[in-house]
C-alpha cells in the first residue's frame, strides 16, 4: 500500500478513513472496475457529498511502477518507501 499526501509532497504511513455508506459503496464499485484489468493505466475517485474532499486511487503493480503512468513525485515517494 502506498499513500501520498499531494499537498505536502510526502508519503503517508498511517491514515484513518471514515466513509459514509454511499462513499463505501462507491469505493467498492470503483475498485471492482479497476480490478477487472489491474494493469490498465487508470484510476478512480470517490468524492464527499459536498465535493470538498476526495479519494483518488489506483491499482499498483510492479509493471505499472516501471511505466510512465506515474508522476515524478509519485515515483520519488514510492521509490523511497520501497527502499530503492
PDB file of C-alpha atoms in Angstrom:
ATOM      1  CA  UNK A   1       0.000   0.000   0.000  1.00  0.00           C
ATOM      2  CA  UNK A   2       1.323   3.408  -0.948  1.00  0.00           C
ATOM      3  CA  UNK A   3      -0.309   6.616   0.243  1.00  0.00           C
ATOM      4  CA  UNK A   4       0.689  10.080  -0.913  1.00  0.00           C
ATOM      5  CA  UNK A   5      -0.107  13.483   0.586  1.00  0.00           C
ATOM      6  CA  UNK A   6      -0.018  15.506  -2.624  1.00  0.00           C
ATOM      7  CA  UNK A   7      -0.282  18.882  -0.868  1.00  0.00           C
ATOM      8  CA  UNK A   8       2.753  18.187   1.343  1.00  0.00           C
ATOM      9  CA  UNK A   9       4.539  16.115  -1.312  1.00  0.00           C
ATOM     10  CA  UNK A  10       5.300  13.277   1.089  1.00  0.00           C
ATOM     11  CA  UNK A  11       4.266   9.733   1.817  1.00  0.00           C
ATOM     12  CA  UNK A  12       1.642   8.896   4.427  1.00  0.00           C
ATOM     13  CA  UNK A  13       2.184   5.870   6.673  1.00  0.00           C
ATOM     14  CA  UNK A  14      -0.913   5.957   8.879  1.00  0.00           C
ATOM     15  CA  UNK A  15      -4.322   7.050   7.707  1.00  0.00           C
ATOM     16  CA  UNK A  16      -7.758   6.787   9.233  1.00  0.00           C
ATOM     17  CA  UNK A  17     -10.546   6.817   6.679  1.00  0.00           C
ATOM     18  CA  UNK A  18     -14.183   7.386   7.608  1.00  0.00           C
ATOM     19  CA  UNK A  19     -16.713   6.728   4.851  1.00  0.00           C
ATOM     20  CA  UNK A  20     -20.453   7.113   4.674  1.00  0.00           C
ATOM     21  CA  UNK A  21     -22.313   4.045   3.410  1.00  0.00           C
ATOM     22  CA  UNK A  22     -22.640   5.668  -0.043  1.00  0.00           C
ATOM     23  CA  UNK A  23     -18.932   6.556  -0.153  1.00  0.00           C
ATOM     24  CA  UNK A  24     -18.022   2.988   0.863  1.00  0.00           C
ATOM     25  CA  UNK A  25     -20.308   1.615  -1.859  1.00  0.00           C
ATOM     26  CA  UNK A  26     -18.699   3.945  -4.433  1.00  0.00           C
ATOM     27  CA  UNK A  27     -15.216   2.850  -3.351  1.00  0.00           C
ATOM     28  CA  UNK A  28     -16.238  -0.815  -3.628  1.00  0.00           C
ATOM     29  CA  UNK A  29     -17.776  -0.297  -7.079  1.00  0.00           C
ATOM     30  CA  UNK A  30     -14.766   1.592  -8.448  1.00  0.00           C
ATOM     31  CA  UNK A  31     -12.239  -0.869  -7.003  1.00  0.00           C
ATOM     32  CA  UNK A  32     -14.159  -3.698  -8.651  1.00  0.00           C
ATOM     33  CA  UNK A  33     -13.891  -1.929 -12.004  1.00  0.00           C
ATOM     34  CA  UNK A  34     -10.139  -1.363 -11.580  1.00  0.00           C
ATOM     35  CA  UNK A  35      -9.597  -4.999 -10.588  1.00  0.00           C
ATOM     36  CA  UNK A  36     -11.085  -6.164 -13.913  1.00  0.00           C
ATOM     37  CA  UNK A  37      -7.799  -5.059 -15.526  1.00  0.00           C
ATOM     38  CA  UNK A  38      -5.177  -4.293 -12.842  1.00  0.00           C
ATOM     39  CA  UNK A  39      -2.526  -3.403 -15.454  1.00  0.00           C
ATOM     40  CA  UNK A  40      -4.675  -0.690 -17.055  1.00  0.00           C
ATOM     41  CA  UNK A  41      -3.305   2.806 -16.541  1.00  0.00           C
ATOM     42  CA  UNK A  42      -6.477   4.067 -14.866  1.00  0.00           C
ATOM     43  CA  UNK A  43      -7.569   5.499 -11.562  1.00  0.00           C
ATOM     44  CA  UNK A  44     -10.841   6.392  -9.848  1.00  0.00           C
ATOM     45  CA  UNK A  45     -12.180   8.976  -7.416  1.00  0.00           C
ATOM     46  CA  UNK A  46     -14.692   8.938  -4.591  1.00  0.00           C
ATOM     47  CA  UNK A  47     -15.975  12.360  -3.551  1.00  0.00           C
ATOM     48  CA  UNK A  48     -17.572  13.512  -0.326  1.00  0.00           C
ATOM     49  CA  UNK A  49     -21.201  14.556  -0.646  1.00  0.00           C
ATOM     50  CA  UNK A  50     -20.257  18.253  -0.762  1.00  0.00           C
ATOM     51  CA  UNK A  51     -17.248  17.532  -3.046  1.00  0.00           C
ATOM     52  CA  UNK A  52     -14.909  19.203  -0.525  1.00  0.00           C
ATOM     53  CA  UNK A  53     -12.884  16.009  -0.106  1.00  0.00           C
ATOM     54  CA  UNK A  54     -11.887  13.224  -2.431  1.00  0.00           C
ATOM     55  CA  UNK A  55     -10.057   9.927  -2.523  1.00  0.00           C
ATOM     56  CA  UNK A  56      -8.116   9.138  -5.664  1.00  0.00           C
ATOM     57  CA  UNK A  57      -6.914   5.558  -6.038  1.00  0.00           C
ATOM     58  CA  UNK A  58      -5.448   3.079  -8.482  1.00  0.00           C
ATOM     59  CA  UNK A  59      -4.154  -0.481  -8.512  1.00  0.00           C
ATOM     60  CA  UNK A  60      -0.346  -0.568  -8.199  1.00  0.00           C
ATOM     61  CA  UNK A  61       1.637  -3.344  -9.872  1.00  0.00           C
ATOM     62  CA  UNK A  62       5.382  -3.758 -10.426  1.00  0.00           C
ATOM     63  CA  UNK A  63       4.880  -3.414 -14.171  1.00  0.00           C
ATOM     64  CA  UNK A  64       2.905  -0.195 -13.796  1.00  0.00           C
ATOM     65  CA  UNK A  65       5.505   1.298 -11.440  1.00  0.00           C
ATOM     66  CA  UNK A  66       8.067   0.870 -14.217  1.00  0.00           C
ATOM     67  CA  UNK A  67       5.806   2.538 -16.789  1.00  0.00           C
ATOM     68  CA  UNK A  68       5.341   6.244 -17.380  1.00  0.00           C
ATOM     69  CA  UNK A  69       1.903   6.250 -15.737  1.00  0.00           C
ATOM     70  CA  UNK A  70       3.151   7.831 -12.514  1.00  0.00           C
ATOM     71  CA  UNK A  71       4.283  11.393 -11.825  1.00  0.00           C
ATOM     72  CA  UNK A  72       7.819  12.288 -10.822  1.00  0.00           C
ATOM     73  CA  UNK A  73       6.591  12.923  -7.261  1.00  0.00           C
ATOM     74  CA  UNK A  74       4.852   9.538  -7.090  1.00  0.00           C
ATOM     75  CA  UNK A  75       7.960   7.737  -8.347  1.00  0.00           C
ATOM     76  CA  UNK A  76      10.167   9.565  -5.847  1.00  0.00           C
ATOM     77  CA  UNK A  77       7.915   8.815  -2.872  1.00  0.00           C
ATOM     78  CA  UNK A  78       7.272   5.210  -3.908  1.00  0.00           C
ATOM     79  CA  UNK A  79      10.995   4.574  -4.510  1.00  0.00           C
ATOM     80  CA  UNK A  80      11.767   5.936  -1.025  1.00  0.00           C
ATOM     81  CA  UNK A  81       9.072   3.745   0.533  1.00  0.00           C
ATOM     82  CA  UNK A  82      10.407   0.689  -1.292  1.00  0.00           C
ATOM     83  CA  UNK A  83      13.963   1.474  -0.180  1.00  0.00           C
ATOM     84  CA  UNK A  84      15.296   1.947  -3.705  1.00  0.00           C
TER      85      UNK A  84
END
